[in-house]
Amino acid sequence: MPNRRFADGEVVMGRWPGSVLYYEVQVTSYDDVSHLYTVKYKDGTELALKESDIRSQSAFKHRKSQSSSSSPSRRSSSRSRSRSPGRPAKGRRRSSSQSREQKDDKKKTISETNLVLLKPSENNTRRYNGEPDSTERNDKSCVIAEQKLKPDLEITRVLEQYSLRPRKEEKKKEEIYSEKKIFETKKVIEKASSKAIEKASSKTKELEFGGRIGTFTLIFFLPATVLYLLLMCKQDDPSLMNFPPPLPALQSLWEARVFGVCLLWFFLQALFYLLPIGKVVEGLPLSNGRKLQYRINGFYAFVLTAAVIGTLLYFQFELHYLYDHFLQFAVSAAAFSMVLSVYLYIRSLKVPEEELAPGGNSGYFVYDFFTGHELNPRIGSFDLKYFCELRPGLIGW
C-alpha cells in the first residue's frame, strides 16, 4: 500500500479538476481504498483529488522564485538578438506569439466554462466558475460557447473521474442505506424466528385450572354454585349452615317462555353490536400477520338498551317477572351457554392450526373445550368471543 504524502490539516496547492489552475486548499482526510485526498477550498468547496493533482506550497514558491530570477543581461541579449538582420521580422514573430497566446487563452476559457457547467448556480444573478471568490470571473458568452463546443459526455467524464459530488452527502446516503439494510435484515430474522417458535410451540404444554380433572370439575361446579346460591337466597333464614337448601321440583327449573326471553335478549344485543355506529379498530397481529377489526360501540348498545327498558316501563311492562323467574333464567342461561360451547368446539375442529388458541390446543378434549379451542371464533364479522365476554352479561346486570 503506498504511503500518503500529505497529512490531515496540511495546507497545499490543489489543481482544480479539468483545468491547469492550482489553488490553496487544506487536506481534510485520506481514503486508503481509493487513494484520494479530500481537500477543502477557501470558499468551502470539498473535492476528492488524486495525489498527482496536489503540490506542496514550497514547490510553487521555488518555481516562482526561479521564474523571477532571470538576469537583465539575458533579457537584453535576447532583445538584441531579435533585432539582428538574420532573425525574422519583429512583426511576424509577434503575430505568431500572439496566436499562440490566443490558443492558450481559448483553452483556458474552455476549461473555466466547463467548470461553470459542473458547478450549479447559487442564484439567478451569480454563477460559480470554479475559482475562489477572490479570483472569480464569469462571462455568459463563454458559457454559451462552451455549451456548444463541449458535449454532455465530457461533463459526465469529469464527474466520474473526479467525483465532484459532495463527499458528506455520499457518506450520509451510504450510512442511511446500510442502516436500512441492517434494520430490514433484523426484521426478517425476527419474523422467521417468531414463526419457527410458534410452529414449535403450537401445542399447549402448561395446563391451567388444575388440568383435565380441574376443568372437568369446573364445567359442572360453576353452574351448580350459581343454583346453590339462588336457592339459599330464597330461604327465610339464608345461611351457609343451612345445607342442603330445599331442592325444587325439576319441572319448575325449566320454562320455555323464560328460555325464549333469554334468546330475545341475546339476539337484541347482537343486533346492537352489528349496528354501523362507533369506530372500527384493529386488534393485535395474529401468527399469520393478519389483524382483525373490531367495532367499538358498547356504550351505544348500553344507551339503546336503556331506551328499550324505558319504553317497556312506559307501556307498564311488569319487570318483576325477571325476579319471580330468576332461577329459571339461570338454568336457561346455563343451557344456552353449554349449547353454544359445544357448537364452538365442533367448528374449531375444522379451522387451520394457525387459528387455534395457544392456550387451548393441548390435545385433551375436556381441557380444550373448557378453555376454548379456537382463538377468534367468528361468523362473518361477528366475533362471538368478543361479544359474549361483556355484552349479554354486564349490560344485563
CSV table of C-alpha atoms in Angstrom, one decimal:
chain,number,residue,atom,x,y,z
A,1,MET,CA,0.0,0.0,0.0
A,2,PRO,CA,1.5,3.4,-1.0
A,3,ASN,CA,2.2,5.9,1.8
A,4,ARG,CA,0.4,9.2,1.8
A,5,ARG,CA,2.5,12.3,1.3
A,6,PHE,CA,0.2,14.9,2.8
A,7,ALA,CA,-1.2,14.9,6.3
A,8,ASP,CA,-4.6,16.0,7.5
A,9,GLY,CA,-4.9,19.7,8.1
A,10,GLU,CA,-1.9,20.5,5.8
A,11,VAL,CA,-2.3,23.5,3.5
A,12,VAL,CA,-1.2,22.6,0.0
A,13,MET,CA,-1.9,23.7,-3.6
A,14,GLY,CA,-4.6,21.6,-5.4
A,15,ARG,CA,-5.3,21.5,-9.1
A,16,TRP,CA,-8.9,22.3,-10.0
A,17,PRO,CA,-10.3,19.3,-12.0
A,18,GLY,CA,-10.4,19.9,-15.7
A,19,SER,CA,-8.0,22.9,-15.6
A,20,VAL,CA,-4.3,23.7,-15.1
A,21,LEU,CA,-5.0,26.1,-12.3
A,22,TYR,CA,-3.9,25.4,-8.7
A,23,TYR,CA,-5.4,27.0,-5.7
A,24,GLU,CA,-4.6,26.9,-2.0
A,25,VAL,CA,-6.5,24.1,-0.3
A,26,GLN,CA,-6.5,22.2,3.1
A,27,VAL,CA,-6.3,18.4,3.3
A,28,THR,CA,-9.2,17.1,5.4
A,29,SER,CA,-9.0,13.3,5.0
A,30,TYR,CA,-7.5,10.5,3.0
A,31,ASP,CA,-9.2,7.3,1.7
A,32,ASP,CA,-6.9,4.3,1.9
A,33,VAL,CA,-9.1,2.3,-0.6
A,34,SER,CA,-9.4,4.8,-3.4
A,35,HIS,CA,-6.2,6.7,-2.6
A,36,LEU,CA,-7.9,10.0,-2.9
A,37,TYR,CA,-7.4,13.1,-0.8
A,38,THR,CA,-10.4,15.1,0.4
A,39,VAL,CA,-9.5,18.8,0.2
A,40,LYS,CA,-11.3,22.0,1.1
A,41,TYR,CA,-11.0,25.2,-0.9
A,42,LYS,CA,-11.2,28.7,0.7
A,43,ASP,CA,-14.8,29.1,-0.4
A,44,GLY,CA,-15.9,25.9,1.4
A,45,THR,CA,-15.9,23.6,-1.7
A,46,GLU,CA,-14.8,20.0,-0.9
A,47,LEU,CA,-13.4,17.7,-3.6
A,48,ALA,CA,-11.6,14.4,-3.9
A,49,LEU,CA,-8.2,14.8,-5.6
A,50,LYS,CA,-5.5,12.4,-6.7
A,51,GLU,CA,-2.1,12.7,-5.2
A,52,SER,CA,-0.7,13.8,-8.6
A,53,ASP,CA,-3.1,16.8,-8.6
A,54,ILE,CA,-1.6,18.1,-5.3
A,55,ARG,CA,1.6,20.1,-4.9
A,56,SER,CA,3.2,21.4,-1.8
A,57,GLN,CA,3.4,25.2,-1.3
A,58,SER,CA,7.2,25.1,-1.1
A,59,ALA,CA,7.4,23.7,-4.7
A,60,PHE,CA,5.2,26.5,-6.0
A,61,LYS,CA,7.3,29.2,-4.2
A,62,HIS,CA,10.5,27.7,-5.6
A,63,ARG,CA,9.2,27.7,-9.1
A,64,LYS,CA,8.1,31.3,-8.8
A,65,SER,CA,11.5,32.4,-7.5
A,66,GLN,CA,13.2,30.7,-10.4
A,67,SER,CA,11.0,32.5,-13.0
A,68,SER,CA,11.6,35.9,-11.4
A,69,SER,CA,15.4,35.4,-11.0
A,70,SER,CA,16.2,35.6,-14.8
A,71,SER,CA,19.0,38.2,-15.3
A,72,PRO,CA,18.5,41.6,-17.1
A,73,SER,CA,21.5,40.9,-19.3
A,74,ARG,CA,19.9,37.8,-20.6
A,75,ARG,CA,16.8,39.7,-21.4
A,76,SER,CA,18.7,42.5,-23.2
A,77,SER,CA,20.7,39.9,-25.2
A,78,SER,CA,17.6,38.2,-26.3
A,79,ARG,CA,16.2,41.6,-27.2
A,80,SER,CA,19.3,42.4,-29.2
A,81,ARG,CA,19.3,39.1,-31.0
A,82,SER,CA,15.7,39.7,-32.1
A,83,ARG,CA,16.8,42.9,-33.8
A,84,SER,CA,19.6,41.2,-35.8
A,85,PRO,CA,19.2,41.1,-39.6
A,86,GLY,CA,19.4,37.3,-39.6
A,87,ARG,CA,16.3,36.9,-37.5
A,88,PRO,CA,12.8,37.0,-38.8
A,89,ALA,CA,10.9,40.3,-38.8
A,90,LYS,CA,9.6,41.6,-35.4
A,91,GLY,CA,6.0,41.9,-36.5
A,92,ARG,CA,5.9,38.3,-37.9
A,93,ARG,CA,7.4,36.9,-34.6
A,94,ARG,CA,4.9,38.9,-32.5
A,95,SER,CA,2.0,37.8,-34.6
A,96,SER,CA,2.9,34.1,-34.1
A,97,SER,CA,3.4,34.6,-30.3
A,98,GLN,CA,0.0,36.4,-30.2
A,99,SER,CA,-1.7,33.5,-32.0
A,100,ARG,CA,-0.1,31.0,-29.5
A,101,GLU,CA,-1.4,33.2,-26.6
A,102,GLN,CA,-4.8,33.3,-28.1
A,103,LYS,CA,-4.9,29.5,-28.3
A,104,ASP,CA,-3.8,29.2,-24.7
A,105,ASP,CA,-6.5,31.8,-23.7
A,106,LYS,CA,-9.1,29.8,-25.6
A,107,LYS,CA,-8.1,26.6,-23.9
A,108,LYS,CA,-8.2,28.3,-20.5
A,109,THR,CA,-11.6,29.8,-21.3
A,110,ILE,CA,-13.0,26.3,-22.3
A,111,SER,CA,-11.7,24.8,-19.1
A,112,GLU,CA,-13.1,27.5,-17.0
A,113,THR,CA,-16.5,27.4,-18.7
A,114,ASN,CA,-16.5,23.6,-18.3
A,115,LEU,CA,-16.3,24.2,-14.6
A,116,VAL,CA,-19.2,26.6,-14.8
A,117,LEU,CA,-21.4,23.8,-16.2
A,118,LEU,CA,-20.2,21.4,-13.4
A,119,LYS,CA,-20.9,23.8,-10.5
A,120,PRO,CA,-24.7,24.6,-10.1
A,121,SER,CA,-25.6,28.3,-9.8
A,122,GLU,CA,-26.5,29.6,-6.4
A,123,ASN,CA,-29.0,32.2,-7.6
A,124,ASN,CA,-30.2,33.7,-10.9
A,125,THR,CA,-27.7,36.6,-10.9
A,126,ARG,CA,-24.5,34.9,-9.8
A,127,ARG,CA,-22.7,31.9,-11.4
A,128,TYR,CA,-19.7,30.0,-9.9
A,129,ASN,CA,-17.0,29.2,-12.5
A,130,GLY,CA,-14.8,27.0,-10.2
A,131,GLU,CA,-12.4,29.7,-8.9
A,132,PRO,CA,-12.4,31.1,-5.3
A,133,ASP,CA,-14.4,34.3,-4.7
A,134,SER,CA,-11.3,36.5,-4.8
A,135,THR,CA,-10.5,35.5,-8.5
A,136,GLU,CA,-13.9,34.7,-9.9
A,137,ARG,CA,-14.6,35.8,-13.5
A,138,ASN,CA,-17.6,34.9,-15.5
A,139,ASP,CA,-18.9,35.6,-18.9
A,140,LYS,CA,-22.2,34.4,-20.2
A,141,SER,CA,-21.0,34.3,-23.7
A,142,CYS,CA,-18.3,31.9,-22.7
A,143,VAL,CA,-20.8,29.6,-21.1
A,144,ILE,CA,-23.0,29.6,-24.2
A,145,ALA,CA,-19.9,28.9,-26.4
A,146,GLU,CA,-18.8,26.1,-24.2
A,147,GLN,CA,-22.2,24.5,-24.2
A,148,LYS,CA,-21.9,24.4,-28.0
A,149,LEU,CA,-18.3,23.1,-28.0
A,150,LYS,CA,-18.3,20.6,-25.2
A,151,PRO,CA,-20.9,17.8,-25.3
A,152,ASP,CA,-22.5,16.4,-22.2
A,153,LEU,CA,-20.3,13.3,-22.3
A,154,GLU,CA,-17.3,15.4,-21.4
A,155,ILE,CA,-19.1,16.7,-18.3
A,156,THR,CA,-20.1,13.2,-17.3
A,157,ARG,CA,-16.5,12.0,-17.7
A,158,VAL,CA,-15.1,14.7,-15.4
A,159,LEU,CA,-17.8,14.0,-12.9
A,160,GLU,CA,-17.0,10.3,-12.8
A,161,GLN,CA,-13.2,10.9,-12.8
A,162,TYR,CA,-13.0,13.5,-10.0
A,163,SER,CA,-16.2,12.7,-8.0
A,164,LEU,CA,-17.4,16.3,-7.8
A,165,ARG,CA,-20.5,15.3,-5.8
A,166,PRO,CA,-20.2,16.4,-2.1
A,167,ARG,CA,-18.5,13.7,-0.1
A,168,LYS,CA,-20.5,14.3,3.1
A,169,GLU,CA,-23.8,13.7,1.3
A,170,GLU,CA,-22.5,10.5,-0.2
A,171,LYS,CA,-21.4,9.2,3.2
A,172,LYS,CA,-24.7,10.1,4.7
A,173,LYS,CA,-26.6,8.2,2.0
A,174,GLU,CA,-24.3,5.2,2.4
A,175,GLU,CA,-24.9,5.2,6.2
A,176,ILE,CA,-28.7,5.6,5.8
A,177,TYR,CA,-28.7,2.8,3.2
A,178,SER,CA,-26.6,0.5,5.4
A,179,GLU,CA,-28.8,1.2,8.5
A,180,LYS,CA,-31.9,0.5,6.5
A,181,LYS,CA,-30.4,-2.8,5.2
A,182,ILE,CA,-29.5,-3.9,8.8
A,183,PHE,CA,-33.0,-3.0,10.1
A,184,GLU,CA,-34.7,-5.0,7.3
A,185,THR,CA,-32.4,-8.0,7.9
A,186,LYS,CA,-33.2,-7.9,11.6
A,187,LYS,CA,-36.9,-7.7,10.9
A,188,VAL,CA,-36.8,-10.7,8.5
A,189,ILE,CA,-34.8,-12.7,11.1
A,190,GLU,CA,-37.1,-11.9,13.9
A,191,LYS,CA,-40.2,-12.7,11.8
A,192,ALA,CA,-38.7,-16.1,10.8
A,193,SER,CA,-37.6,-16.9,14.3
A,194,SER,CA,-41.1,-16.0,15.7
A,195,LYS,CA,-42.8,-18.2,13.1
A,196,ALA,CA,-40.4,-21.1,14.0
A,197,ILE,CA,-41.1,-20.6,17.7
A,198,GLU,CA,-44.9,-20.5,17.1
A,199,LYS,CA,-44.7,-23.7,15.0
A,200,ALA,CA,-42.5,-25.4,17.6
A,201,SER,CA,-44.8,-24.4,20.5
A,202,SER,CA,-48.2,-24.8,18.8
A,203,LYS,CA,-49.2,-27.4,21.3
A,204,THR,CA,-50.3,-26.2,24.8
A,205,LYS,CA,-47.8,-27.7,27.4
A,206,GLU,CA,-48.7,-25.9,30.6
A,207,LEU,CA,-52.3,-26.6,31.7
A,208,GLU,CA,-54.2,-24.2,33.9
A,209,PHE,CA,-57.3,-24.6,36.2
A,210,GLY,CA,-56.0,-27.9,37.5
A,211,GLY,CA,-55.5,-29.6,34.1
A,212,ARG,CA,-58.0,-32.1,32.8
A,213,ILE,CA,-59.5,-33.0,36.2
A,214,GLY,CA,-59.8,-29.4,37.3
A,215,THR,CA,-61.6,-28.2,34.1
A,216,PHE,CA,-63.9,-31.2,34.1
A,217,THR,CA,-65.0,-30.4,37.7
A,218,LEU,CA,-65.4,-26.7,36.9
A,219,ILE,CA,-67.8,-27.4,34.0
A,220,PHE,CA,-70.4,-28.8,36.4
A,221,PHE,CA,-69.3,-26.9,39.6
A,222,LEU,CA,-69.7,-23.4,38.4
A,223,PRO,CA,-73.4,-23.7,37.3
A,224,ALA,CA,-74.2,-25.7,40.4
A,225,THR,CA,-72.7,-22.9,42.6
A,226,VAL,CA,-75.0,-20.4,40.9
A,227,LEU,CA,-78.0,-22.6,41.5
A,228,TYR,CA,-77.0,-23.2,45.1
A,229,LEU,CA,-76.7,-19.5,45.9
A,230,LEU,CA,-80.1,-18.8,44.4
A,231,LEU,CA,-81.7,-21.5,46.4
A,232,MET,CA,-80.1,-20.2,49.6
A,233,CYS,CA,-81.3,-16.7,48.9
A,234,LYS,CA,-84.9,-17.9,48.7
A,235,GLN,CA,-84.9,-19.1,52.3
A,236,ASP,CA,-86.3,-17.1,55.1
A,237,ASP,CA,-83.1,-17.5,57.0
A,238,PRO,CA,-80.4,-17.8,54.3
A,239,SER,CA,-77.1,-19.2,55.8
A,240,LEU,CA,-74.4,-21.4,54.6
A,241,MET,CA,-75.0,-23.5,57.7
A,242,ASN,CA,-78.5,-24.5,56.4
A,243,PHE,CA,-77.2,-27.1,54.0
A,244,PRO,CA,-78.6,-28.5,51.9
A,245,PRO,CA,-81.3,-26.0,50.9
A,246,PRO,CA,-84.7,-27.3,49.9
A,247,LEU,CA,-84.5,-28.5,46.3
A,248,PRO,CA,-87.3,-27.5,43.9
A,249,ALA,CA,-89.0,-29.9,41.5
A,250,LEU,CA,-87.2,-30.5,38.3
A,251,GLN,CA,-90.1,-29.3,36.2
A,252,SER,CA,-90.0,-26.0,37.9
A,253,LEU,CA,-86.4,-25.3,36.8
A,254,TRP,CA,-87.3,-25.1,33.1
A,255,GLU,CA,-89.8,-22.8,31.4
A,256,ALA,CA,-89.9,-22.4,27.6
A,257,ARG,CA,-91.1,-18.8,27.8
A,258,VAL,CA,-88.1,-17.9,30.0
A,259,PHE,CA,-85.8,-19.5,27.5
A,260,GLY,CA,-87.4,-17.5,24.7
A,261,VAL,CA,-86.8,-14.3,26.7
A,262,CYS,CA,-83.1,-15.3,27.1
A,263,LEU,CA,-82.8,-15.8,23.3
A,264,LEU,CA,-84.6,-12.5,22.6
A,265,TRP,CA,-82.1,-10.7,24.9
A,266,PHE,CA,-79.1,-12.4,23.3
A,267,PHE,CA,-80.2,-11.5,19.7
A,268,LEU,CA,-81.2,-7.9,20.7
A,269,GLN,CA,-77.7,-7.3,22.0
A,270,ALA,CA,-76.3,-9.0,18.8
A,271,LEU,CA,-78.3,-6.5,16.7
A,272,PHE,CA,-76.9,-3.6,18.7
A,273,TYR,CA,-73.4,-5.0,18.1
A,274,LEU,CA,-73.9,-5.1,14.3
A,275,LEU,CA,-75.2,-1.5,14.0
A,276,PRO,CA,-72.8,0.6,11.9
A,277,ILE,CA,-72.1,3.1,14.7
A,278,GLY,CA,-68.9,3.6,16.7
A,279,LYS,CA,-65.3,3.5,15.4
A,280,VAL,CA,-63.6,0.4,14.0
A,281,VAL,CA,-60.2,-0.5,15.4
A,282,GLU,CA,-57.6,-3.2,14.6
A,283,GLY,CA,-56.6,-5.9,17.0
A,284,LEU,CA,-53.2,-7.4,17.7
A,285,PRO,CA,-51.4,-9.1,14.8
A,286,LEU,CA,-52.1,-12.8,14.6
A,287,SER,CA,-49.5,-15.5,13.9
A,288,ASN,CA,-50.0,-15.1,10.2
A,289,GLY,CA,-49.6,-11.3,10.4
A,290,ARG,CA,-53.3,-10.6,9.8
A,291,LYS,CA,-55.2,-8.1,12.1
A,292,LEU,CA,-58.9,-8.5,12.8
A,293,GLN,CA,-61.2,-5.5,13.0
A,294,TYR,CA,-63.5,-4.7,15.9
A,295,ARG,CA,-66.3,-2.2,16.2
A,296,ILE,CA,-66.3,-0.3,19.5
A,297,ASN,CA,-69.9,0.5,20.1
A,298,GLY,CA,-70.6,-1.0,23.6
A,299,PHE,CA,-71.6,2.4,25.1
A,300,TYR,CA,-74.1,3.0,22.3
A,301,ALA,CA,-75.6,-0.5,22.9
A,302,PHE,CA,-76.0,0.3,26.6
A,303,VAL,CA,-77.8,3.6,25.7
A,304,LEU,CA,-80.1,1.8,23.3
A,305,THR,CA,-80.8,-1.0,25.9
A,306,ALA,CA,-81.8,1.7,28.4
A,307,ALA,CA,-84.1,3.3,25.9
A,308,VAL,CA,-85.8,-0.1,25.3
A,309,ILE,CA,-86.2,-0.7,29.0
A,310,GLY,CA,-87.6,2.8,29.4
A,311,THR,CA,-90.1,2.1,26.6
A,312,LEU,CA,-91.3,-1.1,28.3
A,313,LEU,CA,-91.8,0.8,31.6
A,314,TYR,CA,-93.8,3.4,29.8
A,315,PHE,CA,-96.1,0.8,28.5
A,316,GLN,CA,-96.4,-0.7,32.0
A,317,PHE,CA,-94.4,-3.9,31.4
A,318,GLU,CA,-94.0,-5.8,34.7
A,319,LEU,CA,-90.2,-6.1,35.3
A,320,HIS,CA,-90.8,-8.1,38.4
A,321,TYR,CA,-91.2,-11.1,36.0
A,322,LEU,CA,-87.4,-11.3,36.0
A,323,TYR,CA,-87.2,-11.5,39.7
A,324,ASP,CA,-90.0,-14.1,40.0
A,325,HIS,CA,-88.3,-16.4,37.5
A,326,PHE,CA,-84.7,-15.7,38.3
A,327,LEU,CA,-83.9,-19.4,38.9
A,328,GLN,CA,-85.4,-20.4,35.6
A,329,PHE,CA,-83.4,-17.6,33.9
A,330,ALA,CA,-80.2,-19.0,35.5
A,331,VAL,CA,-81.0,-22.5,34.2
A,332,SER,CA,-81.8,-21.2,30.7
A,333,ALA,CA,-78.6,-19.2,30.5
A,334,ALA,CA,-76.5,-22.2,31.6
A,335,ALA,CA,-78.2,-24.4,29.0
A,336,PHE,CA,-77.7,-21.8,26.2
A,337,SER,CA,-74.0,-21.4,27.2
A,338,MET,CA,-73.5,-25.2,27.0
A,339,VAL,CA,-75.1,-25.5,23.6
A,340,LEU,CA,-73.0,-22.5,22.3
A,341,SER,CA,-69.8,-24.0,23.7
A,342,VAL,CA,-70.4,-27.4,22.0
A,343,TYR,CA,-71.0,-25.6,18.7
A,344,LEU,CA,-67.8,-23.6,19.0
A,345,TYR,CA,-65.7,-26.6,19.8
A,346,ILE,CA,-67.2,-28.6,16.9
A,347,ARG,CA,-66.5,-25.8,14.4
A,348,SER,CA,-62.9,-25.4,15.8
A,349,LEU,CA,-62.0,-28.9,14.6
A,350,LYS,CA,-62.2,-27.7,11.0
A,351,VAL,CA,-60.2,-24.4,11.3
A,352,PRO,CA,-56.4,-24.3,10.4
A,353,GLU,CA,-53.9,-24.9,13.1
A,354,GLU,CA,-52.7,-21.3,13.0
A,355,GLU,CA,-56.2,-20.1,14.1
A,356,LEU,CA,-56.3,-22.2,17.2
A,357,ALA,CA,-55.8,-20.7,20.7
A,358,PRO,CA,-52.3,-21.0,22.1
A,359,GLY,CA,-53.7,-21.9,25.5
A,360,GLY,CA,-56.4,-24.2,24.3
A,361,ASN,CA,-54.6,-26.6,22.0
A,362,SER,CA,-53.4,-29.3,24.4
A,363,GLY,CA,-55.0,-32.2,22.6
A,364,TYR,CA,-57.2,-33.1,25.6
A,365,PHE,CA,-60.9,-32.8,24.8
A,366,VAL,CA,-62.1,-31.6,28.2
A,367,TYR,CA,-59.4,-29.0,28.7
A,368,ASP,CA,-59.7,-27.6,25.2
A,369,PHE,CA,-63.5,-27.5,25.4
A,370,PHE,CA,-63.3,-25.5,28.7
A,371,THR,CA,-60.6,-23.0,27.8
A,372,GLY,CA,-61.6,-22.5,24.2
A,373,HIS,CA,-60.1,-24.3,21.2
A,374,GLU,CA,-60.4,-21.6,18.5
A,375,LEU,CA,-58.7,-18.3,19.2
A,376,ASN,CA,-61.1,-15.9,17.4
A,377,PRO,CA,-64.4,-17.7,16.5
A,378,ARG,CA,-66.3,-15.6,14.1
A,379,ILE,CA,-69.5,-15.7,11.9
A,380,GLY,CA,-68.6,-13.3,9.2
A,381,SER,CA,-67.6,-10.1,11.1
A,382,PHE,CA,-69.5,-11.1,14.2
A,383,ASP,CA,-66.9,-12.1,16.8
A,384,LEU,CA,-68.5,-14.5,19.3
A,385,LYS,CA,-65.8,-14.3,22.0
A,386,TYR,CA,-65.7,-10.5,21.9
A,387,PHE,CA,-69.5,-10.3,22.1
A,388,CYS,CA,-70.2,-12.9,24.7
A,389,GLU,CA,-67.5,-11.7,27.1
A,390,LEU,CA,-69.2,-8.5,28.0
A,391,ARG,CA,-72.5,-7.6,26.1
A,392,PRO,CA,-75.2,-10.0,27.3
A,393,GLY,CA,-73.9,-10.4,30.9
A,394,LEU,CA,-72.7,-6.9,32.0
A,395,ILE,CA,-75.4,-4.9,30.2
A,396,GLY,CA,-78.0,-7.3,31.7
A,397,TRP,CA,-76.7,-6.6,35.2
